[in-house]
mmCIF file of C-alpha atoms in Angstrom:
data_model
loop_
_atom_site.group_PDB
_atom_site.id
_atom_site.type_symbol
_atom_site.label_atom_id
_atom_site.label_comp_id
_atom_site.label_asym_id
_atom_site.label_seq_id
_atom_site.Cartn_x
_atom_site.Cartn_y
_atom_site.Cartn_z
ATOM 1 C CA UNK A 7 158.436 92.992 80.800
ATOM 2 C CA UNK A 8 156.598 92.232 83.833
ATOM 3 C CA UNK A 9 160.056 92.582 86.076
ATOM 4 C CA UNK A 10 159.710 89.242 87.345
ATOM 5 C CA UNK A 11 162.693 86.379 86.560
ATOM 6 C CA UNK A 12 161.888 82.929 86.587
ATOM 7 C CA UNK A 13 165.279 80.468 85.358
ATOM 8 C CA UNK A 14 165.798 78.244 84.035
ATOM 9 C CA UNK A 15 163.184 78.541 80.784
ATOM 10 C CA UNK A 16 162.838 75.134 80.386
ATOM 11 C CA UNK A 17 163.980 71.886 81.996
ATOM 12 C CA UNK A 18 163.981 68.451 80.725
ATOM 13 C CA UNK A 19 164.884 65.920 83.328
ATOM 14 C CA UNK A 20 164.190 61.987 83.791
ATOM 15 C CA UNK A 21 161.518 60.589 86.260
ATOM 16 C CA UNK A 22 162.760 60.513 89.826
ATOM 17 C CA UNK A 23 164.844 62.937 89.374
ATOM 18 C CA UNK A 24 164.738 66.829 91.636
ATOM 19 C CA UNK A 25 165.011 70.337 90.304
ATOM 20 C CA UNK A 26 165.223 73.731 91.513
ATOM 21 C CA UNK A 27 163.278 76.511 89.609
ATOM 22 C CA UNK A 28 163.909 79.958 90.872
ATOM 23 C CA UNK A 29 162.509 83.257 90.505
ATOM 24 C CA UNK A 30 163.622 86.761 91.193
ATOM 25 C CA UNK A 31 160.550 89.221 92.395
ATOM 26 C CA UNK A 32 160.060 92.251 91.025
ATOM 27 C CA UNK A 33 162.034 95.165 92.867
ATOM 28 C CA UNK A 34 159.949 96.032 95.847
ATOM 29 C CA UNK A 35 157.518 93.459 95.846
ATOM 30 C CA UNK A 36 157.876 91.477 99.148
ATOM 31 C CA UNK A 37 155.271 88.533 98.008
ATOM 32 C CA UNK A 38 155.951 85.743 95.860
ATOM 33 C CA UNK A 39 153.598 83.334 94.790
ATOM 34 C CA UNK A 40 154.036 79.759 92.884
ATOM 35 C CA UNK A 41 151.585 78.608 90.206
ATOM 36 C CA UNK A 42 151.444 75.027 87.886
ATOM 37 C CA UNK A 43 149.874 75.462 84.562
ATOM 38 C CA UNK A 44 149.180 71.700 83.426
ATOM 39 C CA UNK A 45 146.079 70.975 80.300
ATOM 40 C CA UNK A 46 144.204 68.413 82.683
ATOM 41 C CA UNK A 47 144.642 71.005 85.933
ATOM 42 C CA UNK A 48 144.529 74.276 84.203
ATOM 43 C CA UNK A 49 146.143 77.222 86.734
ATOM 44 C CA UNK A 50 146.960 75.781 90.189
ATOM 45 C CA UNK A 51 148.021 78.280 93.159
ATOM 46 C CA UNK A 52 151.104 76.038 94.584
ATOM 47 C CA UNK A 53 152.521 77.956 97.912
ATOM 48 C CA UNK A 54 153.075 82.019 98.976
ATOM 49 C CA UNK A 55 155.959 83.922 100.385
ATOM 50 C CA UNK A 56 155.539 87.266 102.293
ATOM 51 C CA UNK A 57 158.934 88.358 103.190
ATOM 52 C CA UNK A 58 160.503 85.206 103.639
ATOM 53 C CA UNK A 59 157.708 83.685 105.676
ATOM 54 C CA UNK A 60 155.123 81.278 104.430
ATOM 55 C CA UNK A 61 151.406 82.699 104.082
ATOM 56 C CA UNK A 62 149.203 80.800 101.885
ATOM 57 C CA UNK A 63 149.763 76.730 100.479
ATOM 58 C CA UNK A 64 147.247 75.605 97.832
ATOM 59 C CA UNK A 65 147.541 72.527 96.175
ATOM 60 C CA UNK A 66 151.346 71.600 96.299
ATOM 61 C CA UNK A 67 152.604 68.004 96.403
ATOM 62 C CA UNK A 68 154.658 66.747 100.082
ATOM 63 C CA UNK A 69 157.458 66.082 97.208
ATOM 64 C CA UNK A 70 157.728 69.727 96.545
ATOM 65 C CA UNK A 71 159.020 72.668 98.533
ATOM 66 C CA UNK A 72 159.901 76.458 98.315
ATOM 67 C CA UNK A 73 161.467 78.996 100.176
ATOM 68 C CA UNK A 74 161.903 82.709 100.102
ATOM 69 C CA UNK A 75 165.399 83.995 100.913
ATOM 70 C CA UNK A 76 166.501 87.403 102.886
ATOM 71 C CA UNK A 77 166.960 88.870 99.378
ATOM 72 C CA UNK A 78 163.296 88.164 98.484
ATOM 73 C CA UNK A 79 164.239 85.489 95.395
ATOM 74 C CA UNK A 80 162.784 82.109 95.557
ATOM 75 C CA UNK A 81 163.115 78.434 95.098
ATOM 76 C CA UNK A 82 160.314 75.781 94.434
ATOM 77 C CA UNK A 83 162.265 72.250 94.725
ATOM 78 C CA UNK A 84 160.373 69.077 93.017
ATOM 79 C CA UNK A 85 162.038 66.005 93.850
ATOM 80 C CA UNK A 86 161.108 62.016 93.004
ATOM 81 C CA UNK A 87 159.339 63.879 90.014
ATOM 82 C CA UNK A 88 156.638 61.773 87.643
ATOM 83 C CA UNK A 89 155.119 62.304 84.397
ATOM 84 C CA UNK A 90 152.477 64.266 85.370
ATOM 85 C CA UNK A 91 154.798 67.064 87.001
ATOM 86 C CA UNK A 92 155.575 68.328 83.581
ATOM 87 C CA UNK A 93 154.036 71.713 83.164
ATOM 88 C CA UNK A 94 154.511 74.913 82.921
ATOM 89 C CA UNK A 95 155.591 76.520 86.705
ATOM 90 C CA UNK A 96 155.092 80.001 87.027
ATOM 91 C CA UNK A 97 156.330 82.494 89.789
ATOM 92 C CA UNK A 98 154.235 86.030 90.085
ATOM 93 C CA UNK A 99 155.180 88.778 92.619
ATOM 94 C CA UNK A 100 153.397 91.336 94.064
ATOM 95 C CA UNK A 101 153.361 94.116 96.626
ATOM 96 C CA UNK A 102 151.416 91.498 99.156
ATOM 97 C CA UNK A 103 148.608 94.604 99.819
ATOM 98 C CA UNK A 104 145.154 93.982 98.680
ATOM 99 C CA UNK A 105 144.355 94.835 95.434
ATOM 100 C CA UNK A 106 147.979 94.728 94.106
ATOM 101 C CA UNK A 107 147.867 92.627 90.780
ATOM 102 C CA UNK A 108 150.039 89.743 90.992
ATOM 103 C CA UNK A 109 153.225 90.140 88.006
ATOM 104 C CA UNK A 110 154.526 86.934 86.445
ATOM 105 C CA UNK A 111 157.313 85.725 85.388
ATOM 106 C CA UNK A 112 157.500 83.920 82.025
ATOM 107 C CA UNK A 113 157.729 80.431 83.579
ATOM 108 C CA UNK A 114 159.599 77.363 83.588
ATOM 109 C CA UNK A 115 158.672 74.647 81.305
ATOM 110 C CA UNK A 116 159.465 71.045 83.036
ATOM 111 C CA UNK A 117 159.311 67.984 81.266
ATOM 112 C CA UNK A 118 159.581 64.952 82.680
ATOM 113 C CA UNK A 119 160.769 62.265 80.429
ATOM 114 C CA UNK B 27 136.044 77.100 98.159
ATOM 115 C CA UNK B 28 136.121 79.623 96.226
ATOM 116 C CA UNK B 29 134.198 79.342 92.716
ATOM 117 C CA UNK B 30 134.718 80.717 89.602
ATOM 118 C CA UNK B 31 133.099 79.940 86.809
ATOM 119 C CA UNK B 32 134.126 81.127 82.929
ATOM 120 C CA UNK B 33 130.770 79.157 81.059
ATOM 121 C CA UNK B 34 133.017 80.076 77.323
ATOM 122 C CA UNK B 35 135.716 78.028 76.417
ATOM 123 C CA UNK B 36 136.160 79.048 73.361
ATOM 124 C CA UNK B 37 135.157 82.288 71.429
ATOM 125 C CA UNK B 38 135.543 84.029 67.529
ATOM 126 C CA UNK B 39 135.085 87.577 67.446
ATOM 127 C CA UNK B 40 135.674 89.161 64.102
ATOM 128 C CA UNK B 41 138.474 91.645 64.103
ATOM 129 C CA UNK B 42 137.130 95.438 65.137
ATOM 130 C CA UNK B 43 134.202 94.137 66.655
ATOM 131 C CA UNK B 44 133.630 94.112 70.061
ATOM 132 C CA UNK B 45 133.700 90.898 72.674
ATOM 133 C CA UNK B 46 132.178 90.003 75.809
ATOM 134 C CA UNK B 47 133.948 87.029 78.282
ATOM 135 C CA UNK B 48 132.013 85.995 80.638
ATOM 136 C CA UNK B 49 133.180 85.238 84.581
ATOM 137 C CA UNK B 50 130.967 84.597 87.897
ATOM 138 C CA UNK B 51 132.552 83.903 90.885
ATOM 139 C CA UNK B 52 131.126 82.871 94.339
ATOM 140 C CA UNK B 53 132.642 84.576 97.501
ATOM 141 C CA UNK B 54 130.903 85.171 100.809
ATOM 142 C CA UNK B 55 134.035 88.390 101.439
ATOM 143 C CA UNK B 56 132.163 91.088 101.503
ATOM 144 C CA UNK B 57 135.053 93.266 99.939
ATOM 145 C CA UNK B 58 137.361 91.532 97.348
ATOM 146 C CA UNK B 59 138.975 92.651 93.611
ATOM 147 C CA UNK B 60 138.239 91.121 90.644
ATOM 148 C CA UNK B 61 141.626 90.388 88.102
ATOM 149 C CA UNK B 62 141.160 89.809 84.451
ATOM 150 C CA UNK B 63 144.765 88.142 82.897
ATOM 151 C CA UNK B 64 145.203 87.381 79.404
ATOM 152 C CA UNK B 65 147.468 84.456 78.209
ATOM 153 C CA UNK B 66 148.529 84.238 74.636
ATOM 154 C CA UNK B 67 150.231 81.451 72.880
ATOM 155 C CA UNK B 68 153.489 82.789 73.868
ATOM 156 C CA UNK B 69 152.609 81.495 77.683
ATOM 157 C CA UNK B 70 153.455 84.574 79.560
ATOM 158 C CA UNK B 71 150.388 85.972 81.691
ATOM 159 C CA UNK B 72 149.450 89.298 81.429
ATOM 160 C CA UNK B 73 147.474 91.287 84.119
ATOM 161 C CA UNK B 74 144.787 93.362 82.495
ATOM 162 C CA UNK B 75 142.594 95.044 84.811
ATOM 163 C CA UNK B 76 141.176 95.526 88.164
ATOM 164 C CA UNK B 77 137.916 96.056 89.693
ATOM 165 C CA UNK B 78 137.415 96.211 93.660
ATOM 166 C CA UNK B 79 133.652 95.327 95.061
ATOM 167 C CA UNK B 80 133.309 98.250 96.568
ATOM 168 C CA UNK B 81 134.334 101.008 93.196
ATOM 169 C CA UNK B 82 131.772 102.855 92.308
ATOM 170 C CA UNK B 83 132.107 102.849 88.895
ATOM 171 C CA UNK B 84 133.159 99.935 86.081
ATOM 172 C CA UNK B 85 137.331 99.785 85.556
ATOM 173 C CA UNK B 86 138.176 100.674 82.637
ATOM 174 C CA UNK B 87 141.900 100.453 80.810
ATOM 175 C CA UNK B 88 142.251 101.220 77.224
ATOM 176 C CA UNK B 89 140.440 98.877 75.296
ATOM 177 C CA UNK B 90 139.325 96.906 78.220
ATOM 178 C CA UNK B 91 136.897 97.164 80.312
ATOM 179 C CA UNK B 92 134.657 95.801 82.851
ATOM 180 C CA UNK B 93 130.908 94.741 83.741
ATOM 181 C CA UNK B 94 130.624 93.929 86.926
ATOM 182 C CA UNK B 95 127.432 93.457 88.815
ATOM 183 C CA UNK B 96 128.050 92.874 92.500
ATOM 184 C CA UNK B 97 124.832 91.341 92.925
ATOM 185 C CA UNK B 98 125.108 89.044 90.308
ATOM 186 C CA UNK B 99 128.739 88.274 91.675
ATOM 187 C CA UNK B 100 129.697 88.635 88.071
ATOM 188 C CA UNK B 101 132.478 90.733 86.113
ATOM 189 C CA UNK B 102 132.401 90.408 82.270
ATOM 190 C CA UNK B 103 135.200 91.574 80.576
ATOM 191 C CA UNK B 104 134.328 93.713 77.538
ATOM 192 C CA UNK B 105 137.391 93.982 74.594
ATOM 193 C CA UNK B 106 136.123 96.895 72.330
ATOM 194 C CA UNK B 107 137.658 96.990 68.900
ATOM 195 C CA UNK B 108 139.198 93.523 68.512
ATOM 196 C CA UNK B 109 142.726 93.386 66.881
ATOM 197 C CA UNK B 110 144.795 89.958 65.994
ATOM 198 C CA UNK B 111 146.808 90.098 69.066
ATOM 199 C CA UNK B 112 143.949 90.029 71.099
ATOM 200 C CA UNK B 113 143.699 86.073 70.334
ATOM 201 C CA UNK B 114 144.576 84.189 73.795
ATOM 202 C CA UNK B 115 143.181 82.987 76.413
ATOM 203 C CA UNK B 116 141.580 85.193 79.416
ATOM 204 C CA UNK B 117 141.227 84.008 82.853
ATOM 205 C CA UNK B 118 139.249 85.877 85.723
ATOM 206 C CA UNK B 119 140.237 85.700 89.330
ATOM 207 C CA UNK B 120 138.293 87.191 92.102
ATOM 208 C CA UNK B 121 140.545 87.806 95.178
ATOM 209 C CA UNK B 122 138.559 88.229 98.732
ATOM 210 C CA UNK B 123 140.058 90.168 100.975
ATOM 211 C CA UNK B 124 140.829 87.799 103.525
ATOM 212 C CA UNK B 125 142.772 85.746 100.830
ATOM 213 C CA UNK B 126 146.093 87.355 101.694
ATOM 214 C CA UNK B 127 146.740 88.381 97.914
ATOM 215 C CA UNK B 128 147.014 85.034 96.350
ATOM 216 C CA UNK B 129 144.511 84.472 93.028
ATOM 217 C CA UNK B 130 142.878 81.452 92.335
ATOM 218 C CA UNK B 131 142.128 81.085 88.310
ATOM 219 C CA UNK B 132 138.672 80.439 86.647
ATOM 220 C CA UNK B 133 139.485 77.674 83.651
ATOM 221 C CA UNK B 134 139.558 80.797 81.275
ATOM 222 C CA UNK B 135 137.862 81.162 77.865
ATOM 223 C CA UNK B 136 140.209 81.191 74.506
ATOM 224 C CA UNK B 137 139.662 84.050 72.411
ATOM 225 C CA UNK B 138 140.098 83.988 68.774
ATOM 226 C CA UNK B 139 139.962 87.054 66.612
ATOM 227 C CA UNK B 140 139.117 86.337 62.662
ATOM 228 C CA UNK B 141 140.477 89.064 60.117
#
């Protein structure tokens, strides 16, 4: 158990459609990172957190968003969602110090129907 | 950008043997880590090991363990005695120092072990 809670498991919603996945950090860990696992795009950093301020973006669509609240648990929001957003979304914590490994969470499958 | 570069997509090892996965990476940091994460069917990921460029000596933990040549800009991960649960898939991830802790994946290499 890597400490790290991502809900819901999965998700099954229609095109167009938002969501909210959100993850709890492992206690102590300030960092939170979001990740899309898709076959065609493999492991894709999304967006960072460190302490409820944004520190890193990677490759994350204008039609998603995420926040990191005073209690350190986060949100990544995907609105007017497509096809291709079904993956797997993954949020990983870690102690935001160089050299920490980052923990994951079991993910959120999201299928877009 | 960053580069990493896993050349095996796929890979049999025969159960007991030992298993070498490659990874090179390209980064101009001049200090940086090096993560190993394995991935099996189940889809969690699972951190592995650690190396930092500037460790003197290869990480090791348990049954894993790594080469890494800093010149090369390479960090092999070595599985010693290969059980059935070892079958998933392994991704590398180097992570500069100026990269404020976030990992960027290689395309990782699927491991299976035959009984």
């Amino acid at each position: 158990d890597s400490g790290v809670t991502q809900t819901p498991k999965h998700l099954i919603t229609a095109t167009g459609q938002r969501v909210t996945l959100r993850c709890s950090p492992r206690s102590g860990d300030l960092s939170v990172y979001w990740y899309q696992q898709s076959l065609d795009q493999g492991l894709q950093f999304l967006i960072q957190y460190y302490n409820g301020e944004e520190r890193a973006k990677g490759n994350i669509l204008e039609r998603f968003s995420a926040q990191q609240f005073p209690d350190l648990h986060s949100e990544l929001n995907l609105s007017s969602l497509e096809l291709g957003d079904s993956a797997l979304y993954f949020c990983a914590s870690s102690a935001g110090v160089f050299g920490s490994p980052l923990h994951f969470g079991n993910g959120t499958r999201l299928t877009v129907t | 950008a960053q580069k990493i570069t896993q050349t095996q997509p796929g890979m049999f090892v025969q159960e007991k043997e030992a298993v070498t996965l490659d990874c090179t990476y390209d980064t101009s940091d001049p200090s940086y880590g090096l993560f190993w994460y394995k991935q099996p069917s189940s889809g969690e990921m699972i951190f592995l090991i650690y190396q930092g460029s500037y460790d003197q000596q290869n990480a090791t933990e348990g049954r894993y363990s790594l080469n890494f040549q800093k010149a090369r800009k390479s960090a092999n991960l070595v599985i010693s005695a290969s059980q059935l649960g070892d079958s998933a898939m392994y991704f590398c991830a180097p992570s500069p120092q100026s990269n404020t802790g976030k990992l960027i994946f290689g395309q990782g290499t699927t491991l299976q072990v035959k009984p």
